[in-house]
Structure formats: structure tokens, C-alpha cells
Coordinates of C-alpha atoms in Angstrom, one line a residue:
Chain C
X1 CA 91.0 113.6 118.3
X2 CA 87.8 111.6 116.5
X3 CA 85.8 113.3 114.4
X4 CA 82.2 112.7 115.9
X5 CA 78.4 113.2 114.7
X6 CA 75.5 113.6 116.7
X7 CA 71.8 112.4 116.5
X8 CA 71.4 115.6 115.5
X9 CA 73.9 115.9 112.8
X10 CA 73.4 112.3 111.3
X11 CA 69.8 113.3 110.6
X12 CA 70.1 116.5 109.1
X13 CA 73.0 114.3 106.5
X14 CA 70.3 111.5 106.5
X15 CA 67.4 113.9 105.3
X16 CA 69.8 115.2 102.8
X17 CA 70.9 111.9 101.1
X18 CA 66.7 111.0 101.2
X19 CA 66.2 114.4 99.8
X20 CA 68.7 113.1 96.7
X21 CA 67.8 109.6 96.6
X22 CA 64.5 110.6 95.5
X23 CA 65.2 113.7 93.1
X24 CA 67.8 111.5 91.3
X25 CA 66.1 108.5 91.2
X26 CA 69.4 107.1 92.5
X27 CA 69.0 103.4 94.7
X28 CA 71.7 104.1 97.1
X29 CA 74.2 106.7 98.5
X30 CA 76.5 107.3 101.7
X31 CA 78.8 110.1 102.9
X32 CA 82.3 108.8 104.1
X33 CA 85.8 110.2 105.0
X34 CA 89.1 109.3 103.0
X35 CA 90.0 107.1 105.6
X36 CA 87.1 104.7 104.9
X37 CA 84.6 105.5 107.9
X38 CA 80.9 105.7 106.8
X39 CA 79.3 109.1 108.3
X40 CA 75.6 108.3 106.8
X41 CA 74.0 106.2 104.3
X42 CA 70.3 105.4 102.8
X43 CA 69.9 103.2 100.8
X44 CA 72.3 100.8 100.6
X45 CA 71.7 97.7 102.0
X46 CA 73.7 95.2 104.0
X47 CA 73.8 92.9 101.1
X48 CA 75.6 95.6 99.7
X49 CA 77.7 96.5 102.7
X50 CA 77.9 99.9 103.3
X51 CA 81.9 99.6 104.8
X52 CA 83.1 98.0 101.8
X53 CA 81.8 100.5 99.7
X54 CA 82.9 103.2 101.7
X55 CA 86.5 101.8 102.0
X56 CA 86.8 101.1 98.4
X57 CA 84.9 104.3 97.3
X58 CA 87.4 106.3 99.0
X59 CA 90.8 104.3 97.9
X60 CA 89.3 104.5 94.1
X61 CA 88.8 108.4 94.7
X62 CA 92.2 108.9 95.9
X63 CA 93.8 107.4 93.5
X64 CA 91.8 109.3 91.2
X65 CA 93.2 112.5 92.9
X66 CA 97.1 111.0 92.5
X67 CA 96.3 110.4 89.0
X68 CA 95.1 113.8 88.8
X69 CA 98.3 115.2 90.4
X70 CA 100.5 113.4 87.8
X71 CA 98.6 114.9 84.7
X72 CA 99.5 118.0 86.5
X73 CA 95.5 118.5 87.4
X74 CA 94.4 120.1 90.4
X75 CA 91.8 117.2 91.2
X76 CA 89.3 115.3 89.4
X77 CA 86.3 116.5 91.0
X78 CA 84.0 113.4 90.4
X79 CA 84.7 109.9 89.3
X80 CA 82.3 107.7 87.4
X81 CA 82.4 104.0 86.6
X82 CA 79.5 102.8 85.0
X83 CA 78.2 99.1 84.4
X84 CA 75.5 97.3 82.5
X85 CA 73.2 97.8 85.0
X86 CA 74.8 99.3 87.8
X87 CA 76.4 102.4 88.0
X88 CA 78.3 104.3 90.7
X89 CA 79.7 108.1 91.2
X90 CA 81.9 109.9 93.6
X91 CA 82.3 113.2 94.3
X92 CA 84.2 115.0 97.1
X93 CA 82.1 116.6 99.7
X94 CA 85.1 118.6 100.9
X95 CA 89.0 117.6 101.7
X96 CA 88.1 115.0 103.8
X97 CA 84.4 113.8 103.1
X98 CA 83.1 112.0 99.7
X99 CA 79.5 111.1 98.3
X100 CA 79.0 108.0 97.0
X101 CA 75.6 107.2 94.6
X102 CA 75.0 104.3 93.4
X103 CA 72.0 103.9 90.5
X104 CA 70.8 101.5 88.3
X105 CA 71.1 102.4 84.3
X106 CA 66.8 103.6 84.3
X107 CA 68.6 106.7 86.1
X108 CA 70.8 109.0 84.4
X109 CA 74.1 110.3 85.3
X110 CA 72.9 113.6 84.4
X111 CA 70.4 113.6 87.0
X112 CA 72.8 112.7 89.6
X113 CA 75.5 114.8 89.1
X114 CA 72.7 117.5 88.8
X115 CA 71.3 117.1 92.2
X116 CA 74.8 115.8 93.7
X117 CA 75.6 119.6 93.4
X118 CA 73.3 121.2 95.9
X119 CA 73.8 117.9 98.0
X120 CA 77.4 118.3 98.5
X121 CA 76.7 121.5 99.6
X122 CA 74.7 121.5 102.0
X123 CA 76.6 118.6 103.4
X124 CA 79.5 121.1 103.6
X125 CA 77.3 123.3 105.8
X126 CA 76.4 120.2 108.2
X127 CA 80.3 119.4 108.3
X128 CA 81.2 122.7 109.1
X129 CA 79.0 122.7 111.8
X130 CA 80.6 119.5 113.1
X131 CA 84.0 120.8 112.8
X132 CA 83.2 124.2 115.0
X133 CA 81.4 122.1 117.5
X134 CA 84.8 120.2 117.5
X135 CA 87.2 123.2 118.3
X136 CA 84.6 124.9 120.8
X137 CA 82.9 121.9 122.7
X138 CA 85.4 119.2 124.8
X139 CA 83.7 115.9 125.1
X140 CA 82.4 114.6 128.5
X141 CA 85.1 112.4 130.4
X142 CA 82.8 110.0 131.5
X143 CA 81.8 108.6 127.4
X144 CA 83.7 106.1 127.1
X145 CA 84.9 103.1 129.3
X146 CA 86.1 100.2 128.3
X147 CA 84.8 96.5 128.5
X148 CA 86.6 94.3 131.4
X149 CA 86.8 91.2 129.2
X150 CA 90.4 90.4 128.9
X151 CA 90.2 90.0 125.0
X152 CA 88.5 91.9 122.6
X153 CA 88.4 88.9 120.0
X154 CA 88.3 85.4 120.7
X155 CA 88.5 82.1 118.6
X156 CA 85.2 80.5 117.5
Chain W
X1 CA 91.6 109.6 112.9
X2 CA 88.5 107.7 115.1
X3 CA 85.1 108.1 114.0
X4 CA 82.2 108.3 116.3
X5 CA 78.9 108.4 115.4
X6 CA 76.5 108.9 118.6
X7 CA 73.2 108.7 116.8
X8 CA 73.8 104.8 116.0
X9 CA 76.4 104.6 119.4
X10 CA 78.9 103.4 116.8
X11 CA 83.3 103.6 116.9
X12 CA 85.0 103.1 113.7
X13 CA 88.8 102.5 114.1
X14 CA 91.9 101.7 111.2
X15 CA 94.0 99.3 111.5
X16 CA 96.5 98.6 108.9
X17 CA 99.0 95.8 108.5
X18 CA 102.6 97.3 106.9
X19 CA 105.4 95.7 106.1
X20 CA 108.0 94.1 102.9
X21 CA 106.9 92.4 100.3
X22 CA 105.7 88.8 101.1
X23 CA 106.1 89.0 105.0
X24 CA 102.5 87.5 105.4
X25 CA 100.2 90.7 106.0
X26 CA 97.3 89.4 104.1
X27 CA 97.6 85.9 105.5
X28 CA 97.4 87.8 109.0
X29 CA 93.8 88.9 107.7
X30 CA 93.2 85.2 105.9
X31 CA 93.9 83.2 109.5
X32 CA 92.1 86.1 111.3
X33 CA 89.0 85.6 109.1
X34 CA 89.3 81.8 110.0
X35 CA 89.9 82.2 113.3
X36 CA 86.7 84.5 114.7
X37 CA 82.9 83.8 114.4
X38 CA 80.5 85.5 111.9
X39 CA 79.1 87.9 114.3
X40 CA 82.6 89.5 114.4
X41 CA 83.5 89.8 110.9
X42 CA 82.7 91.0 107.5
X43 CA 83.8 90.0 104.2
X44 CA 87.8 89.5 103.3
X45 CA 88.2 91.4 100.2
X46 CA 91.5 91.1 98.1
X47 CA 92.7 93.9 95.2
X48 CA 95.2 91.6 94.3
X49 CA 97.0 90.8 91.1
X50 CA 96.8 87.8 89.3
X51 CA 99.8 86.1 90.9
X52 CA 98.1 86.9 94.7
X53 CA 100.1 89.7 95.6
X54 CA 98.4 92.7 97.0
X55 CA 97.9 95.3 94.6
X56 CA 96.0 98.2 96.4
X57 CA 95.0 96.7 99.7
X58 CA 93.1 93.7 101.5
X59 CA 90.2 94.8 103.4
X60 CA 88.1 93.3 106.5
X61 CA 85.7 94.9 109.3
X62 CA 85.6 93.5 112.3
X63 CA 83.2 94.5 115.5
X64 CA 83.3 94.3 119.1
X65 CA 81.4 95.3 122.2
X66 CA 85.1 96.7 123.4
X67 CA 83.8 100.3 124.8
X68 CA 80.9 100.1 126.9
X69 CA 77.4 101.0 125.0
X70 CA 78.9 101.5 121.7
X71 CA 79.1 98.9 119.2
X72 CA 83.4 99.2 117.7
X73 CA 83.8 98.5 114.4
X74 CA 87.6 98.0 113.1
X75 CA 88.5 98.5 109.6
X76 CA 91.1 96.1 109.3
X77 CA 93.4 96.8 105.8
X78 CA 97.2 95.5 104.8
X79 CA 99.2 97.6 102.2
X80 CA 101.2 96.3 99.5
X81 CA 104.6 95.8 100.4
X82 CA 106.5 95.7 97.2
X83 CA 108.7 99.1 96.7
X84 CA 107.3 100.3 93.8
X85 CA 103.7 100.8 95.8
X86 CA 104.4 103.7 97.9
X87 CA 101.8 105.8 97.2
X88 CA 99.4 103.2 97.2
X89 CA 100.4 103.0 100.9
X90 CA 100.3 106.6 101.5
X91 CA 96.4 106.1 100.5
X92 CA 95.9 103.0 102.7
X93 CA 97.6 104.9 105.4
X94 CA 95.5 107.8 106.0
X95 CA 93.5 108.1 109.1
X96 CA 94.9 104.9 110.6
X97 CA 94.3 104.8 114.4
X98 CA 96.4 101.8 114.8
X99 CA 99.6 100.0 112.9
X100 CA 101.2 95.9 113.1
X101 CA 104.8 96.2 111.7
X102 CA 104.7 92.4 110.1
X103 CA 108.6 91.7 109.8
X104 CA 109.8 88.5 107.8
X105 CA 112.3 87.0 110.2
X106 CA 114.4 84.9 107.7
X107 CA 117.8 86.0 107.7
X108 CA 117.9 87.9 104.3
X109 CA 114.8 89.9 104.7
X110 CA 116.4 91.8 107.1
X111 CA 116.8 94.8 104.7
X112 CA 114.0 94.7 103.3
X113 CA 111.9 94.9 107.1
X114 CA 114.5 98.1 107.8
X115 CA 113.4 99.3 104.9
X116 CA 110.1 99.0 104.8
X117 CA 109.9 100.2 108.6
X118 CA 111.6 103.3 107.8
X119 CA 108.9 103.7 104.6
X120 CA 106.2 103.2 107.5
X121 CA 107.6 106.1 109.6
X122 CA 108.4 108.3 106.5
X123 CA 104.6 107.8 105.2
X124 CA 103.2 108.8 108.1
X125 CA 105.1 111.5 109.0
X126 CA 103.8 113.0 105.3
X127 CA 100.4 112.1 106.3
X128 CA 101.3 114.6 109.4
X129 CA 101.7 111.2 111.7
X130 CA 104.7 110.1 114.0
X131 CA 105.7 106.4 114.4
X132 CA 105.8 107.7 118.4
X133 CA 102.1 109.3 118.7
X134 CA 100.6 105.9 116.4
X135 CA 99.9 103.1 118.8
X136 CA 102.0 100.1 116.8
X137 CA 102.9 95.7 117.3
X138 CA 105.3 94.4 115.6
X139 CA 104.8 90.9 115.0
X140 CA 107.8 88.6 114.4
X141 CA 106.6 86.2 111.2
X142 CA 107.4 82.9 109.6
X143 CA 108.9 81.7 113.0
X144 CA 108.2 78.5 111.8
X145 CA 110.6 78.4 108.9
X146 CA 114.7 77.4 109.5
X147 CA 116.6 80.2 109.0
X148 CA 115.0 82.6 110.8
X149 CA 117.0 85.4 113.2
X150 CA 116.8 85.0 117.0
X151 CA 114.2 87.3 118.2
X152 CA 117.1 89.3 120.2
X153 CA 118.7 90.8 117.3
X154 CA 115.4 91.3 115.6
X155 CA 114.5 93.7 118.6
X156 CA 117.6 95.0 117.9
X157 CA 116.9 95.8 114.5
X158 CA 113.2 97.0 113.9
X159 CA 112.7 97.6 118.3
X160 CA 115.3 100.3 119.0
X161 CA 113.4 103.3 119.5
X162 CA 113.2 105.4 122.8
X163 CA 110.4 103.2 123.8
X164 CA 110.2 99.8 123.5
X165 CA 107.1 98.6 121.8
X166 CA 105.0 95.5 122.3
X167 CA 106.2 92.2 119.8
X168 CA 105.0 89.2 119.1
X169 CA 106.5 85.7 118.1
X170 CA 104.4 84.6 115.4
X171 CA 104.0 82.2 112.4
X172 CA 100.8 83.6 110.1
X173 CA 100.4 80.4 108.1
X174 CA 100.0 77.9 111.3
X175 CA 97.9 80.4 113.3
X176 CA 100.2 81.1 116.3
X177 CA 100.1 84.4 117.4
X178 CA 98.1 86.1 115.1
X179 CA 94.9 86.5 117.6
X180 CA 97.6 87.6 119.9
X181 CA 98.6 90.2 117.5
X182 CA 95.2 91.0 116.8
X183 CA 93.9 91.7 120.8
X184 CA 97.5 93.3 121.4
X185 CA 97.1 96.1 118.6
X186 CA 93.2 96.6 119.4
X187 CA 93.7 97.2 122.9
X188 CA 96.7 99.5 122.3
X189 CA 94.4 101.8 119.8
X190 CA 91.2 101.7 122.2
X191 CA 93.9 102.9 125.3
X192 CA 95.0 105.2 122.9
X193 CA 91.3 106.1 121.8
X194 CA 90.1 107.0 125.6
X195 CA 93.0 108.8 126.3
X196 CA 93.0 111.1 123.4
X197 CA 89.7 111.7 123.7
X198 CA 89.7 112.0 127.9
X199 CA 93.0 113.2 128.2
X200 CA 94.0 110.1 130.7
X201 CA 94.5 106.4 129.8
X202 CA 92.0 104.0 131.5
X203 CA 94.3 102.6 133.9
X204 CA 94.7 106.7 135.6
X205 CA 91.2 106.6 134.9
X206 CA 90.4 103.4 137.2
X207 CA 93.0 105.0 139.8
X208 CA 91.2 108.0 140.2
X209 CA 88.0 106.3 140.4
X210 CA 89.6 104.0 143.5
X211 CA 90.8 106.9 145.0

């Protein structure tokens, strides 16, 4: 089955990361799965791209996790990499979902990590909503159909 | 695991190219990038090393109007294939909705594309997968070079299970058949797609509806 989010859901996660963006002074941040799919993002814009981020946010976090495993840790809860004037920080939402911020250096890490807290969780409160939507709620048949067009890509 | 996201009427779905070492995964992704228009593709990134092989993964979105009223965006990625990176492709591998088995048809990969086929069906049986629930293509490359096997005993080799899955004749570094590839394994994981999330593959689908 997909995991799906509603209107509804994306802007309770959207107010959340606004809610951050602003208390951390932070430039950009998105919510996305280990698998590389974006759930929700502000700030971050195409230039940017939000799918690249999300896709290489989530392979740096889970090899931070295998790494973890080897030093015989039970996870590393966050990961940082900071730049000269960019910085970036991931922390796990829950088993599946990670937060991504990304801030220039007139921001501090302390900040973030202070109001990434309170962020997480209430995103694990959304997510659990999600999940027992998913288990009591079947999606109607009629969704999804596909295209007729023979192709799904074609040469330029 | 497909993600939908009804507020922006947005599919995302995984793909991932697996395979040995050198069998042409990221040049799939290279000749794809080529091949389609700007409006269907993002950037080709590359974690390689400095001698161009793949060191975590190469990474490309593409989008489609394929379902009706959603816009379908597929996260294209290749693992490495060299041994020693299995758990790198563990990582790569989770959530994939989709799979194209590259196998290097010269003669003395042969081993190495058992191998690495049986590393596919091992990682995703970890990951709580089976080679028989994940829609997968296996594409036939290098076709183009001499000493290649006939495509017979390749099917042989890597095309024995209970089912027979769709393969394609292919040669990554001229082009030919790696579109094919491409429209083959993304209409396999949008059937797949409808029916898990229906219960009935569009083709009952369009029977009941005639009926």
C-alpha cells in the first residue's frame, strides 16, 4: 500500500515547518521518508530542488544510522554538516520520516535543534494520524486511472 | 512503498537500477537523461568515486502525466554494483516500487549477474520485500559488444523463476533499448500501483467497466 497525505494533513505539516522556519530563523526545511519521497516542505526553493535534497538527506541519514550500528550505537539521533555559509541538520521524525533544515551561518544550530524538538513532535502526532487513517479508511476505487498514451516517456 | 500526496495531486514512485559491477546502470540513467525533454526530467546527480564508479548511488526524477489528474514523479536511482557495497544497496533499496535487473551479457560476467541477482533478491527480502511481489525488467546489456551470450541461455540463467518476467535486448552506450526499458518498468509499477491500491489491475478494471 502507499502511504498517502491529505489537504488536510499536508497543511497541518506545512503550518508546522512555517511555525519553525520562523522561530529558528532557519531558510528552508522539508519532512521526507527513508525512501526519498518529500511529504512537505517551505522553504526550499526549486533552485534548490526539494527531491534531491530529500533523496540525499535521507541516504546521508541512513548511513549515519549504519555507522551508528557498527560503533555498537543505538542511532545517532541527528546529523549535522555544517558549511561556510550554509548549514544543514537532520533529525528523524520517527522510523520512517526525517526533518531536514537548512540555515545559513547568521542562524545558530542551537536554535534549530532547540525548536526541531517540539517540531518533530508534533509531526509525530500528524503521522500517527496518517497511519490510523491508513489501517481504518480503504481508498475509493475509482482514484486512480491510468493515461491511454501508449508510452509514459518519449524521445525529445 | 508509493507516496501520494492529494493536496498537490502528486505520485512519487522508486525505481532503482541493480546489477554487477560495470554492467552500465548509470549509463541507463546518462542516455535516459539525453534521451527525454526538460519538462520530464531533473538533474542527474552522481556519488561517484574518482575513477567514475558509483559510490553510494546516481540519482534522477523524472515526471509524467501517467495517472489521470495527478502529476507522477519517478525517483529514478542505480546502486553500486561492486561486492563490497551491500549495504549501501540495502539503503538505496528501501521503499523501491519498481526494479531493472541490468545484466552484462559478455560471457564471463555470467557470475557475477547470478550473483548479483541473488544479492537483489536477498536485499529485499531483508528489507521485508520478495523478488515475486516487486514489479522487475531485466535488461540484456552491452549487446553490442562480440562476445556476448545468446539471449536464450541468458533467460536461462537470470529468467527461470515461476514466472517469466519481461526482458529487454539492449546496448546502454548506443541508446537501444534503454527508453524501452524505461516505459516497460514504469508501466509494470503504475499496474502494480492501481492494483495494490484498488485491489484489481487496470486491464480487470477496463473489463468490468465494458461489462
Amino acid at each position: 500500500m502507499a502511504f498517502s497525505l491529505v489537504q488536510n494533513d499536508v497543511e497541518k505539516l506545512d503550518r508546522i515547518l512555517q511555525e519553525l522556519l520562523v522561530q529558528s530563523e532557519a531558510n528552508g526545511c522539508l519532512v521526507c521518508d527513508y525512501s526519498g519521497y518529500v511529504l512537505a516542505q517551505q522553504g526550499v526553493d526549486a533552485q534548490q530542488d526539494p527531491l534531491l535534497i530529500s533523496a540525499l538527506g535521507a541516504g546521508v541519514f541512513s548511513a549515519s544510522r549504519e555507522l551508528a550500528r557498527l560503533l555498537g550505537e543505538d542511532k545517532f539521533s541527528a546529523v549535522f554538516h555544517q558549511g561556510e555559509r550554509k548549514s544543514i541538520f537532520i533529525c528523524a521524525v520517527n522510523l520512517d520520516v526525517l526533518l531536514v533544515v537548512i540555515f545559513t551561518n547568521d542562524a545558530s544550530v542551537g536554535l534549530v535543534k532547540l525548536y526541531a524538538g517540539p517540531a518533530t513532535a508534533a509531526m509525530r502526532g500528524v503521522l500517527e494520524e496518517v497511519r490510523h487513517r491508513e489501517l481504518t479508511v480503504p481508498v475509493p476505487e475509482h482514484t486512480f486511472v491510468l493515461n491511454d498514451a501508449e508510452n509514459v516517456f518519449t524521445k525529445r | 512503498m508509493s507516496f501520494i500526496n492529494y493536496a498537490t495531486r502528486e505520485i512519487q514512485l522508486k525505481i532503482v537500477y541493480y546489477g554487477c559491477g560495470l554492467c552500465g546502470k548509470t549509463t541507463n540513467l546518462q542516455v535516459i537523461h539525453e534521451m527525454l525533454a526538460d519538462e520530464s526530467k531533473g538533474k542527474l546527480t552522481s556519488l561517484a568515486t574518482n575513477q567514475d564508479r558509483t559510490l553510494f548511488f546516481d540519482f534522477m526524477p523524472l515526471v509524467a502525466e501517467a495517472i489521470k489528474g495527478f502529476s507522477t514523479k519517478f525517483q529514478m536511482y542505480t546502486v553500486p554494483g561492486q561486492v563490497m557495497y551491500n549495504l549501501t544497496r540495502r539503503l538505496v533499496l528501501k521503499g523501491v516500487d519498481g526494479v531493472v535487473f541490468t545484466a552484462d551479457s559478455q560471457w564471463d560476467k555470467m557470475e557475477e549477474n547470478v550473483e548479483s541477482f541473488n544479492n537483489l533478491i536477498e536485499n529485499l527480502s531483508l528489507q521485508g520485500d520478495s523478488i515475486d511481489k516487486v514489479p522487475y525488467v531485466i535488461q540484456y546489456n552491452k549487446m553490442d559488444l562480440p562476445s556476448v551470450a545468446p539471449v536464450n541461455y541468458l533467460e536461462f540463467l537470470l529468467n527461470n523463476r515461476g514466472v517469466r518476467h519481461p526482458s529487454i535486448i539492449a546496448s546502454a552506450k548506443t541508446g537501444e533499448g534503454v527508453l524501452e526499458t524505461l516505459n516497460l518498468v514504469t508501466r509494470l509499477v503504475l499496474n502494480n500501483f492501481i492494483k495494490t491500491q484498488t485491489g484489481r489491475s487496470p486491464a480487470e478494471k477496463k473489463n468490468l467497466v465494458l461489462m
